[in-house]
Structure formats: C-alpha cells, structure tokens
GROMACS .gro file of N, CA, C and O in nm:
model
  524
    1UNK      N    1  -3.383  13.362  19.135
    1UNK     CA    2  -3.248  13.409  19.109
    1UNK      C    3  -3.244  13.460  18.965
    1UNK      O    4  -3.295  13.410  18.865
    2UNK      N    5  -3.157  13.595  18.982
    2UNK     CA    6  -3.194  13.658  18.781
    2UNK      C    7  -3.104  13.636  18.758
    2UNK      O    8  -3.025  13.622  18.851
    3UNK      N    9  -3.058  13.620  18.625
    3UNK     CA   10  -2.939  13.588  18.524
    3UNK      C   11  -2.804  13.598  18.553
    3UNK      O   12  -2.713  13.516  18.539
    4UNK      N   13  -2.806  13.739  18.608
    4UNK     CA   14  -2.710  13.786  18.663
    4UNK      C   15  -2.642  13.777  18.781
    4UNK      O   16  -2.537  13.840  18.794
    5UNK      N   17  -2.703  13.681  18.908
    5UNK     CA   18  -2.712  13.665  18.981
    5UNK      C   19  -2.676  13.546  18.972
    5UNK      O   20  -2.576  13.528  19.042
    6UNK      N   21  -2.715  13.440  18.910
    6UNK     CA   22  -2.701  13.347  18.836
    6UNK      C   23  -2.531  13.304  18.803
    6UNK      O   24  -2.482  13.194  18.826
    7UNK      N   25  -2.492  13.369  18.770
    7UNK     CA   26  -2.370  13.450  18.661
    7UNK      C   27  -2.293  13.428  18.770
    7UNK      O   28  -2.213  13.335  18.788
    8UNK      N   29  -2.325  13.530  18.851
    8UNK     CA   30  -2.207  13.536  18.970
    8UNK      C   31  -2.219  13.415  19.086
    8UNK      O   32  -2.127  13.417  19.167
    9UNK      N   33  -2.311  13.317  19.103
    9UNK     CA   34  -2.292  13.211  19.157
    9UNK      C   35  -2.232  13.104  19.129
    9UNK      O   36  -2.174  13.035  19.213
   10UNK      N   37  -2.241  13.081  19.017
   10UNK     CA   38  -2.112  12.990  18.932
   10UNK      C   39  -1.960  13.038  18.854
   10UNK      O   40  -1.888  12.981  18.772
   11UNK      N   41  -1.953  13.173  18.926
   11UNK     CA   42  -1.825  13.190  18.836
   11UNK      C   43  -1.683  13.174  18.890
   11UNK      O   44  -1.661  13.154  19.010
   12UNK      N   45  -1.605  13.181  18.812
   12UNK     CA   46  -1.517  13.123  18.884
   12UNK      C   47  -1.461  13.248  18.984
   12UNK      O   48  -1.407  13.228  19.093
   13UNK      N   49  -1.481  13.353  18.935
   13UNK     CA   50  -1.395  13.475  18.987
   13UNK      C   51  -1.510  13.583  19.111
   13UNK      O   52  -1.596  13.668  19.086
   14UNK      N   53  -1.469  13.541  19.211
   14UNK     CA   54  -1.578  13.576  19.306
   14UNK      C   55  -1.549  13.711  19.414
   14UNK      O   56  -1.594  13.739  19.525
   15UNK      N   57  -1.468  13.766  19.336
   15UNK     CA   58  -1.435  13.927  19.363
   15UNK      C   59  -1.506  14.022  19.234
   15UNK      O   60  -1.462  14.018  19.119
   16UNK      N   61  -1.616  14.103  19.274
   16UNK     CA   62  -1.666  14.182  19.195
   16UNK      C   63  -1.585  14.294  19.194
   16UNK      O   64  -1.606  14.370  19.099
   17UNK      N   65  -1.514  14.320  19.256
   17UNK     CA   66  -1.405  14.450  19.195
   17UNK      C   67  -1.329  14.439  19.084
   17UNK      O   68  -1.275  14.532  19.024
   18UNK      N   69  -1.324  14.298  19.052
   18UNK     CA   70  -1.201  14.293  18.979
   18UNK      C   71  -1.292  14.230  18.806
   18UNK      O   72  -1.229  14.227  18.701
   19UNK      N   73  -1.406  14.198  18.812
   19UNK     CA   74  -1.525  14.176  18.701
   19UNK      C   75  -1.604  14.241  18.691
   19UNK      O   76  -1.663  14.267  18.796
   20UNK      N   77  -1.643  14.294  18.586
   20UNK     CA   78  -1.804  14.321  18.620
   20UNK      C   79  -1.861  14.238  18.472
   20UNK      O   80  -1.803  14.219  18.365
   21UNK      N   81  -2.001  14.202  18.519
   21UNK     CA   82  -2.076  14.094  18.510
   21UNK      C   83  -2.250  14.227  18.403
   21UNK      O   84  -2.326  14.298  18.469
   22UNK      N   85  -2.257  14.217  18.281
   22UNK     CA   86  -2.366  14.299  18.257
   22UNK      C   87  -2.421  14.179  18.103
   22UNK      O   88  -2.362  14.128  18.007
   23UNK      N   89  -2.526  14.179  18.144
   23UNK     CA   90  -2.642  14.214  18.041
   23UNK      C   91  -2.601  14.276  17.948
   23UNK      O   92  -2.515  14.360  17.974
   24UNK      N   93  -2.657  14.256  17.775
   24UNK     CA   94  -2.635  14.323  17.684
   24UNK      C   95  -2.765  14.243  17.582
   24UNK      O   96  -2.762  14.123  17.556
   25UNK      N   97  -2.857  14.323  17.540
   25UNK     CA   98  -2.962  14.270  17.474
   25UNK      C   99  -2.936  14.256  17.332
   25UNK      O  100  -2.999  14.192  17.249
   26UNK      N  101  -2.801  14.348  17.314
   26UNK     CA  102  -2.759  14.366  17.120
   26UNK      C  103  -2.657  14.301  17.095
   26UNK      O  104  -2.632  14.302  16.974
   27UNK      N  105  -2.562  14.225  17.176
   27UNK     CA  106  -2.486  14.136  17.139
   27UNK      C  107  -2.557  13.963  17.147
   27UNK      O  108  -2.648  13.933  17.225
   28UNK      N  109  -2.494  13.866  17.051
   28UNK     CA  110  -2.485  13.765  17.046
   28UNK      C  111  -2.405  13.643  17.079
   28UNK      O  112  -2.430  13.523  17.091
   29UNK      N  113  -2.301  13.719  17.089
   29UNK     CA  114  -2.190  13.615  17.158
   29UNK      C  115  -2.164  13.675  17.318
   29UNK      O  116  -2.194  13.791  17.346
   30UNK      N  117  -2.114  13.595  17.406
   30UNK     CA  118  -2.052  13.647  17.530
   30UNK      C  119  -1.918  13.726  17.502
   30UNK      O  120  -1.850  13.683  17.409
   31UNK      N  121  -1.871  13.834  17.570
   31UNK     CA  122  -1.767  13.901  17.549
   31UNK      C  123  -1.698  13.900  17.658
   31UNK      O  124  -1.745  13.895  17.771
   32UNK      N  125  -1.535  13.905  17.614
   32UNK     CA  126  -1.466  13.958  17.804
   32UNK      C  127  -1.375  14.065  17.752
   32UNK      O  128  -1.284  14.032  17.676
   33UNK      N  129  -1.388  14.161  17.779
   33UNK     CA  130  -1.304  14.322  17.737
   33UNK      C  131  -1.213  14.353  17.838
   33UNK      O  132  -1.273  14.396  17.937
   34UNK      N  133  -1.102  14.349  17.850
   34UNK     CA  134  -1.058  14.399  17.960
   34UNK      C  135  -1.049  14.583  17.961
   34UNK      O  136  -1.030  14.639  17.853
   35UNK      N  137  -1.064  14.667  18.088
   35UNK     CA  138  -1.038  14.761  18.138
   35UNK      C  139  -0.989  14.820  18.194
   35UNK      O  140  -0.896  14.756  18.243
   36UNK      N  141  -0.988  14.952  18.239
   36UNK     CA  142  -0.879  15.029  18.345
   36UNK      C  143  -0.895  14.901  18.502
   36UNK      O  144  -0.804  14.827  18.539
   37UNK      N  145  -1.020  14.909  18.561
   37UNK     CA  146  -1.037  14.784  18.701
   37UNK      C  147  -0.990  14.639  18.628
   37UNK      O  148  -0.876  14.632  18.673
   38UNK      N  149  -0.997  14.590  18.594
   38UNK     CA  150  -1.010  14.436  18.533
   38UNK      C  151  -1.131  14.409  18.400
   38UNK      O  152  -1.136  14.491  18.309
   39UNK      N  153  -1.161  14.368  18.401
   39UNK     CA  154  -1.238  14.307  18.301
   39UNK      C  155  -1.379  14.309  18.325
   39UNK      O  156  -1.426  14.261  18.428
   40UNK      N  157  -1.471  14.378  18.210
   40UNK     CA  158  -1.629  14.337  18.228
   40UNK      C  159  -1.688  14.217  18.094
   40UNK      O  160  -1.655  14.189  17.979
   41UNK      N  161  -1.765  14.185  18.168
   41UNK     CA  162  -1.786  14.040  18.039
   41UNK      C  163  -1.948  14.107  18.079
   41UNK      O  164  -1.996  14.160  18.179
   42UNK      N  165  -1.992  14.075  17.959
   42UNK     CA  166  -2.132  14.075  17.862
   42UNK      C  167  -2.137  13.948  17.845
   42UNK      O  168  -2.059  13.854  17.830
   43UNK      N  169  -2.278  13.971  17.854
   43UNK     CA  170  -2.354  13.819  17.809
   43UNK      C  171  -2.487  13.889  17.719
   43UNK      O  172  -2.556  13.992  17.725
   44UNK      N  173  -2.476  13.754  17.624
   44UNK     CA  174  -2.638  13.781  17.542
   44UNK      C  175  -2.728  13.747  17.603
   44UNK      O  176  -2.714  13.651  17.679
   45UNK      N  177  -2.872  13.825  17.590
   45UNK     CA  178  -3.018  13.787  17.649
   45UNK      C  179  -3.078  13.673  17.553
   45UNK      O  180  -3.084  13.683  17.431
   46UNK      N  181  -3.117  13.575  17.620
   46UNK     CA  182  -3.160  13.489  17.549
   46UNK      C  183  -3.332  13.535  17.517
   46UNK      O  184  -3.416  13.583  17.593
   47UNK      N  185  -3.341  13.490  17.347
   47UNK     CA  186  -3.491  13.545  17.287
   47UNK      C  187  -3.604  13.487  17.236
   47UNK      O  188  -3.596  13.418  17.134
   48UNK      N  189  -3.732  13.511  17.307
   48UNK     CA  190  -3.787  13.379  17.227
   48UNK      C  191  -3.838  13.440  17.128
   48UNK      O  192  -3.888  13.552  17.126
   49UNK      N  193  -3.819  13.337  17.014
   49UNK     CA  194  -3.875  13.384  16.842
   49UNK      C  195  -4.026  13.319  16.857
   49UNK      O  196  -4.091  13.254  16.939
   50UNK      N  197  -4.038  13.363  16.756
   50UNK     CA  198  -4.200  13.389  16.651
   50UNK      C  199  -4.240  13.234  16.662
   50UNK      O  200  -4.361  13.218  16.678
   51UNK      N  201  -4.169  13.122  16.657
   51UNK     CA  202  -4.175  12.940  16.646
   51UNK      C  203  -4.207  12.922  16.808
   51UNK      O  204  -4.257  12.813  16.836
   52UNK      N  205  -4.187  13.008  16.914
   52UNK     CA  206  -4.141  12.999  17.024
   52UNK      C  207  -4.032  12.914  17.095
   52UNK      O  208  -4.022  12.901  17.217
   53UNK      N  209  -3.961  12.864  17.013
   53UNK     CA  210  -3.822  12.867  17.024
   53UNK      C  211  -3.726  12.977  17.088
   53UNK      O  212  -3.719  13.091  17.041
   54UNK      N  213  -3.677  12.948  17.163
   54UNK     CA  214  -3.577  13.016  17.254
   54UNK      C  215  -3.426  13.033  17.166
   54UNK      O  216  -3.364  12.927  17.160
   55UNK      N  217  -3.380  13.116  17.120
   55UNK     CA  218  -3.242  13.177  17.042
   55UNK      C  219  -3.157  13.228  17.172
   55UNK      O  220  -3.192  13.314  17.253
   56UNK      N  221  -2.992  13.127  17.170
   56UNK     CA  222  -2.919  13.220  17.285
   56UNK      C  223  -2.788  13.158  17.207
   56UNK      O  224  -2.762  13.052  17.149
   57UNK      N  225  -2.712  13.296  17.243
   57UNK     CA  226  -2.611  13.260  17.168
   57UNK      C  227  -2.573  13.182  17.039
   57UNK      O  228  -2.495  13.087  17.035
   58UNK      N  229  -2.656  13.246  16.911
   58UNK     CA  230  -2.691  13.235  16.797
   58UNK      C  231  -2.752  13.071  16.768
   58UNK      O  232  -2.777  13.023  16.658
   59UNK      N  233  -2.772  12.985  16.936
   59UNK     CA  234  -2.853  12.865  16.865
   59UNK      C  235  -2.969  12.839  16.900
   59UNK      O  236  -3.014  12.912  16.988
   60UNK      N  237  -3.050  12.739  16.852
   60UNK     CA  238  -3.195  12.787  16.878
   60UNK      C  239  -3.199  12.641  16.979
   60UNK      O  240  -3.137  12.534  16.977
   61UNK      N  241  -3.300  12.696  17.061
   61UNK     CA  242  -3.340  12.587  17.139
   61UNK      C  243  -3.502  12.567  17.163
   61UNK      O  244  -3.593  12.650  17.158
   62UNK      N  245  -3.505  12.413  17.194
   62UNK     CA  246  -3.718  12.409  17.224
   62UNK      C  247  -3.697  12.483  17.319
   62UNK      O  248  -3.594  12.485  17.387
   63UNK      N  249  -3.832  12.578  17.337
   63UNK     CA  250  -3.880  12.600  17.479
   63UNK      C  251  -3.979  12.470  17.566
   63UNK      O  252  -4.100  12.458  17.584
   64UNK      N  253  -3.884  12.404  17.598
   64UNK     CA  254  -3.946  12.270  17.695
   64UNK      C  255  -3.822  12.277  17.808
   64UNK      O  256  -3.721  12.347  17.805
   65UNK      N  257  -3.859  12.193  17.897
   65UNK     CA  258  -3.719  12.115  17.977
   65UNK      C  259  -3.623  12.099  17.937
   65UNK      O  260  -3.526  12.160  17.982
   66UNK      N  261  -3.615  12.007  17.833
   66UNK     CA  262  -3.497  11.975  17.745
   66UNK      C  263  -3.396  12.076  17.709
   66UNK      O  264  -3.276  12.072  17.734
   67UNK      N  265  -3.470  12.174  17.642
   67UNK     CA  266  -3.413  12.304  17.577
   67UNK      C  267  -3.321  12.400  17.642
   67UNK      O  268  -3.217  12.449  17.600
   68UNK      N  269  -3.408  12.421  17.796
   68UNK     CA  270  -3.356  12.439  17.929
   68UNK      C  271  -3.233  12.419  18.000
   68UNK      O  272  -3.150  12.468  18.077
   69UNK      N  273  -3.268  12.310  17.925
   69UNK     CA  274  -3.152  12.208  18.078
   69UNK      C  275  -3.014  12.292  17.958
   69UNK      O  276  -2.925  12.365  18.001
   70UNK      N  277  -3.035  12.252  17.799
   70UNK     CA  278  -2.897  12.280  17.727
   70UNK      C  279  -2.868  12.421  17.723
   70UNK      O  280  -2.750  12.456  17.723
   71UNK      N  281  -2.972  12.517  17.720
   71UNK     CA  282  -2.941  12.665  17.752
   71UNK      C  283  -2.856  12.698  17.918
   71UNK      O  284  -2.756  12.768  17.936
   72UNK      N  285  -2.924  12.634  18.003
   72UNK     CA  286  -2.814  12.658  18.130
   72UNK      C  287  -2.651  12.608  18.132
   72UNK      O  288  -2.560  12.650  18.204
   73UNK      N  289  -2.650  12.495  18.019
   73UNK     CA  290  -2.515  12.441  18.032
   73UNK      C  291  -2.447  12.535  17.915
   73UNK      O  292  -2.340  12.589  17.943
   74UNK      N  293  -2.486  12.551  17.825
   74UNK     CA  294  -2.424  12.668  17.750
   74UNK      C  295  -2.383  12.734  17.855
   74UNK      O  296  -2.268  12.714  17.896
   75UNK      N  297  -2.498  12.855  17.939
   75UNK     CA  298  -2.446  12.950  17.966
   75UNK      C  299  -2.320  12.911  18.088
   75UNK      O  300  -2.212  12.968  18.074
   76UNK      N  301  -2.331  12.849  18.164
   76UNK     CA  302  -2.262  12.795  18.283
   76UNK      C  303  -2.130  12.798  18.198
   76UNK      O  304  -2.063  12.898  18.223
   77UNK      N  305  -2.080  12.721  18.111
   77UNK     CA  306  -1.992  12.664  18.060
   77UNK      C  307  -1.921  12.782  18.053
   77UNK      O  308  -1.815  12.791  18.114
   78UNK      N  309  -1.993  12.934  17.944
   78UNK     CA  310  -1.940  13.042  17.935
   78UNK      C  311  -1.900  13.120  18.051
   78UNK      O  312  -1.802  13.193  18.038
   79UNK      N  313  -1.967  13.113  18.172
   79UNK     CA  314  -1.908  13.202  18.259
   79UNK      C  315  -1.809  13.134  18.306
   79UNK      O  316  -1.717  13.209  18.339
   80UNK      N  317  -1.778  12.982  18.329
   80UNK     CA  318  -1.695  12.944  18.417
   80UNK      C  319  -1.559  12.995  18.296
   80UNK      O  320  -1.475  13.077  18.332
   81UNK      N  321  -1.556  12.924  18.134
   81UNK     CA  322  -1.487  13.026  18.094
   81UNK      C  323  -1.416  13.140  18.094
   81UNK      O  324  -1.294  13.156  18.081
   82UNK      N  325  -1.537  13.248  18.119
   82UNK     CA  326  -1.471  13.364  18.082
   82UNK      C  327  -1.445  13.446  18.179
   82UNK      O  328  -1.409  13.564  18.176
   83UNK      N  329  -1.477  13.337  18.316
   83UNK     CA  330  -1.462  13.433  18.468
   83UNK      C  331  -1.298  13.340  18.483
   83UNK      O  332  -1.232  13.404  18.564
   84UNK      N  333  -1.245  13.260  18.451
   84UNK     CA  334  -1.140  13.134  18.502
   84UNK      C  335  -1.004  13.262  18.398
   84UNK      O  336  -0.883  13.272  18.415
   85UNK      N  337  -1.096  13.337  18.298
   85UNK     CA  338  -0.975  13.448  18.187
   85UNK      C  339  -0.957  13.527  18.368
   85UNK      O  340  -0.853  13.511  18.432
   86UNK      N  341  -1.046  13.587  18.409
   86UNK     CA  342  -1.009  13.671  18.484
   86UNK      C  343  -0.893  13.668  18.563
   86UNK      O  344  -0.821  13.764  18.591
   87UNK      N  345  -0.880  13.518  18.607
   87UNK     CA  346  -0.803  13.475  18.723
   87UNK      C  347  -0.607  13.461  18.645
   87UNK      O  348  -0.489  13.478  18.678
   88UNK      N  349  -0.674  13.428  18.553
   88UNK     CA  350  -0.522  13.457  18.494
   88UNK      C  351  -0.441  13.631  18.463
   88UNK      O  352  -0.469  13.741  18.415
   89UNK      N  353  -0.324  13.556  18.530
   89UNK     CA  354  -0.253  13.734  18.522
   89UNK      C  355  -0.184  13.782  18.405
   89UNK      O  356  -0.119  13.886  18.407
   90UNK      N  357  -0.196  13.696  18.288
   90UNK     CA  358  -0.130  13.709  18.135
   90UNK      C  359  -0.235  13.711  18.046
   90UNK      O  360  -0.224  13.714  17.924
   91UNK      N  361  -0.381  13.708  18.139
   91UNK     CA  362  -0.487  13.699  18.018
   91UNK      C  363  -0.542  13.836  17.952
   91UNK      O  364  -0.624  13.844  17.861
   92UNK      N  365  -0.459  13.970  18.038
   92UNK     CA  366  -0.496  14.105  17.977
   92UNK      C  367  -0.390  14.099  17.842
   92UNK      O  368  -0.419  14.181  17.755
   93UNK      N  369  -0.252  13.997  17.808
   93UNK     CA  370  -0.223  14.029  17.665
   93UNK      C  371  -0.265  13.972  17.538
   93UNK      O  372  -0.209  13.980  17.429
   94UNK      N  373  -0.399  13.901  17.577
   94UNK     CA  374  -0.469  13.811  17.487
   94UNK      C  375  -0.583  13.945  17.430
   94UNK      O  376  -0.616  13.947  17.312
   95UNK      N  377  -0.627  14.035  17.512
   95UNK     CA  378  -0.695  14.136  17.490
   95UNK      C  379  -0.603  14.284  17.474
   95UNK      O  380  -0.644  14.390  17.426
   96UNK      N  381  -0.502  14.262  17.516
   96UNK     CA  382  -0.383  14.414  17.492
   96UNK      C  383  -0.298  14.345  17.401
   96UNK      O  384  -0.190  14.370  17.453
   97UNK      N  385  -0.274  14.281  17.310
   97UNK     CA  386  -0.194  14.253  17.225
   97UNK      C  387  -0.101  14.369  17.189
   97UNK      O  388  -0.149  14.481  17.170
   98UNK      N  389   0.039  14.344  17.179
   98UNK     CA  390   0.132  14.441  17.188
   98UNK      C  391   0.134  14.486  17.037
   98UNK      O  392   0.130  14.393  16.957
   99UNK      N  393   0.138  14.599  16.991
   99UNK     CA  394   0.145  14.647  16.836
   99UNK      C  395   0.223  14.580  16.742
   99UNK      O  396   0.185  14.567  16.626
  100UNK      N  397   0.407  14.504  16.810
  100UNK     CA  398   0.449  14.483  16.735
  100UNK      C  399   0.407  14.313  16.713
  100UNK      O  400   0.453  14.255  16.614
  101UNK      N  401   0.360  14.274  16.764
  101UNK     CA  402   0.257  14.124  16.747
  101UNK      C  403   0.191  14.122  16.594
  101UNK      O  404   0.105  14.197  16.546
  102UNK      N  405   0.249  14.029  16.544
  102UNK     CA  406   0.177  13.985  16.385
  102UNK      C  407   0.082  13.938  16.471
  102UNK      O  408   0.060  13.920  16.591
  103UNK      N  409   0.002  13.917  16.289
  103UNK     CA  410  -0.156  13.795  16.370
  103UNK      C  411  -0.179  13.696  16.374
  103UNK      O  412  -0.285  13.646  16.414
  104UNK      N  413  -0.048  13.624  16.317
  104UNK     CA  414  -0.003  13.488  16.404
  104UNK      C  415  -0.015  13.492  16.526
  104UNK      O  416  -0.107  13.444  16.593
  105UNK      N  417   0.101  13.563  16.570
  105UNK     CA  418   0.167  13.566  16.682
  105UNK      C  419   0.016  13.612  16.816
  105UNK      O  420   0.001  13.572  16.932
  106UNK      N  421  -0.049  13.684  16.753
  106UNK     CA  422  -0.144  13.725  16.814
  106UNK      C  423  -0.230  13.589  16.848
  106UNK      O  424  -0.233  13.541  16.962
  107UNK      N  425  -0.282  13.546  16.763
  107UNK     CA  426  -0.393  13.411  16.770
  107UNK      C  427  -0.328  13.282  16.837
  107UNK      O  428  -0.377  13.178  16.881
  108UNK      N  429  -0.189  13.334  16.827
  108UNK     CA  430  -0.124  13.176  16.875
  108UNK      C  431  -0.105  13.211  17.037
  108UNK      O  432  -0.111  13.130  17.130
  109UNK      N  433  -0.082  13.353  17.044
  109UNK     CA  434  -0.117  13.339  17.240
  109UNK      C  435  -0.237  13.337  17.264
  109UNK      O  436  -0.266  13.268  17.362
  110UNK      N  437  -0.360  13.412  17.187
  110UNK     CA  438  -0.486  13.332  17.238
  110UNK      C  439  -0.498  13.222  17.274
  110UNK      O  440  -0.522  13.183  17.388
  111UNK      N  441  -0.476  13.139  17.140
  111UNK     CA  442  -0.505  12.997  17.165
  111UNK      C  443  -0.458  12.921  17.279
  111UNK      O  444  -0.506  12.830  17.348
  112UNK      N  445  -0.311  13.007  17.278
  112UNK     CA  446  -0.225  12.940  17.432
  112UNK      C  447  -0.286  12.976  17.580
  112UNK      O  448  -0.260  12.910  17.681
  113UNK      N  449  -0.363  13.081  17.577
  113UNK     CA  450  -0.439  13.156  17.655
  113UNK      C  451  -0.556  13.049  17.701
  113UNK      O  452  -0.567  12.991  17.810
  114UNK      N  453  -0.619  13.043  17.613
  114UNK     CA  454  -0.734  12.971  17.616
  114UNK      C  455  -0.756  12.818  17.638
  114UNK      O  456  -0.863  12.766  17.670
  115UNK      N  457  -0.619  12.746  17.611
  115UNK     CA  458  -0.569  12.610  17.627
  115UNK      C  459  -0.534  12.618  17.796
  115UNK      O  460  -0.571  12.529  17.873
  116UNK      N  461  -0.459  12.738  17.840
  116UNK     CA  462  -0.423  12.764  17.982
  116UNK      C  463  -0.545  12.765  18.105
  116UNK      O  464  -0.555  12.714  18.217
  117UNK      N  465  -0.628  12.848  18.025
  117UNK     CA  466  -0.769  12.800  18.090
  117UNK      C  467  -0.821  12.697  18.094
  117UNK      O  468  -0.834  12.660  18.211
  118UNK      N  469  -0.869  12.611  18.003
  118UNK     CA  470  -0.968  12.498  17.983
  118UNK      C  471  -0.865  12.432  18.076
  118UNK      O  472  -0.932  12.366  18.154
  119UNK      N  473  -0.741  12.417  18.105
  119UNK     CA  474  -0.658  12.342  18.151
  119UNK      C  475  -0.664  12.347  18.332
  119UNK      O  476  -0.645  12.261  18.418
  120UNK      N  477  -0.694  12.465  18.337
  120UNK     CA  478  -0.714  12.520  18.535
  120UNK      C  479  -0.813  12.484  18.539
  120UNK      O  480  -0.845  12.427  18.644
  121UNK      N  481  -0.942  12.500  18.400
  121UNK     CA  482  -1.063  12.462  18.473
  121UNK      C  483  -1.033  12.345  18.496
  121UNK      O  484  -0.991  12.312  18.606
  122UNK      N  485  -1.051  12.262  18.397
  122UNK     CA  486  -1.019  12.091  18.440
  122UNK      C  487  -0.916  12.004  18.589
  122UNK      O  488  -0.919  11.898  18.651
  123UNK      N  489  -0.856  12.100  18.588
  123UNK     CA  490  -0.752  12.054  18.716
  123UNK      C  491  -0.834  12.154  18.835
  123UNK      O  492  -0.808  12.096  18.940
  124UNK      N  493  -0.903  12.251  18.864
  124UNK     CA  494  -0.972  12.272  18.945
  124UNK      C  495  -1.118  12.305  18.963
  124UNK      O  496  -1.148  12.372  19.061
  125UNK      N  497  -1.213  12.264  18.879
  125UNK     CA  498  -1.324  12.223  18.868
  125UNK      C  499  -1.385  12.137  18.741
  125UNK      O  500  -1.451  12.192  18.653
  126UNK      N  501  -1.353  11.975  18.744
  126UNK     CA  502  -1.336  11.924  18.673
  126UNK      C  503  -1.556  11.919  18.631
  126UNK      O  504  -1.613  11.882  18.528
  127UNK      N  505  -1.594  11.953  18.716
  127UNK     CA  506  -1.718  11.934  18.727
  127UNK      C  507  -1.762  12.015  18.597
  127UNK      O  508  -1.852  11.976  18.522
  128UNK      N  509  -1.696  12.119  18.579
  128UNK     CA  510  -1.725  12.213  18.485
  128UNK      C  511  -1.724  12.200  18.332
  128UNK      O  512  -1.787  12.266  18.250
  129UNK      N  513  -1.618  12.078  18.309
  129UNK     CA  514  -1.589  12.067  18.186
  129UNK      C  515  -1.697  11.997  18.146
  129UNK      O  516  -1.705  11.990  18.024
  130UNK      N  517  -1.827  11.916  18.236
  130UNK     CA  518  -1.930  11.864  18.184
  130UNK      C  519  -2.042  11.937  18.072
  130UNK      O  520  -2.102  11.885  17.978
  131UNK      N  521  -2.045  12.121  18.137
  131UNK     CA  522  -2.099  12.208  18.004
  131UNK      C  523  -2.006  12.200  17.915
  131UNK      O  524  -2.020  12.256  17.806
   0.00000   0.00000   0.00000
C-alpha cells in the first residue's frame, strides 16, 4: 500500500470529490488549502538523511521499528486531522477569512475551528486521539 493510498484508508473524509489527497516533496509541514471543489491537502515526503535517520515533518526519527511505528502515528494523526477539517461546513472560513477580520479575530476562529475538530474526532473516533 503507497502513502497515498495509505492516506485515504484512514481518513476521515471518504469522498474523493470533495479532497484531494497529493504528495509534495518541497513542503514540510502538511497543508489543507481549500478550493473551487473542496479542499486538497499535501503531505510532506518523508527523507532519509546522511545519519540515516528518517526526517518527516521537520522531526527526525531512527530508521528502526521504533522510529516507524512514531512516523505512522504522526502521519495518521495528520490525516485524521486534516480530512475531519473537510467534514466541517464552517471550516472553508478558517481558510477564506473575511477581509474585514482583524488577526485576532482571525486566529481566534481557527483555534475555534480546530478545537471543533479535535472535539468530533474524539466523540467519533476516539481511537484516533491515540496519534
């Protein structure tokens, strides 16, 4: 199973019309952009360095089992994340912020955004909050 594939077996949002799901080798953080369809989220490629250490999402991990097991729960954690934004129908003004929005006002519906999530995940896949 590839990454991406991966991606879409644990996410929360299991309509590909309404996500799209890509690879990005030059970013470092996961992204969720919304668009004209819904939203595409990027993910970083995880890299192994020169130590052979594995780098994902700016932290380094052994390349053993161990290292493994915490790179899959990272990533898991992020998609259930940033696929659970999808499902919300107020989560395009966390990414369309209205012009006349200070950046208070801006960060404080993120945060409310993002509290709204962790909150669905937990009440409907509590399994998840274990990444």
């Amino acid at each position: 199973m590839g990454f991406i594939d991966y991606a879409w077996a644990v996410s929360s949002q299991k309509d590909d019309t309404k996500v799209k799901i890509i690879q990005d080798p030059k970013i470092d953080q996961p992204q969720l952009k919304a668009d004209d369809v819904g939203f595409t989220i990027k993910l970083p490629t995880p890299k192994v360095l020169e130590n052979g250490s594995i780098n994902f999402m700016r932290y380094n991990f052994d390349n053993n089992a161990a290292g493994k097991v915490r790179i899959g729960r990272l990533f898991r954690a992020s998609i259930f994340h940033l696929t659970t934004h999808t499902l919300m129908p107020f989560s395009k003004d966390k990414f369309f912020p209205k012009k006349s929005d200070s950046t208070v006002e801006t960060f404080i519906k993120s945060l409310l955004t993002d509290t709204f999530v962790n909150v669905c995940l937990q009440e409907n896949c509590p399994t998840s909050l274990i990444d």
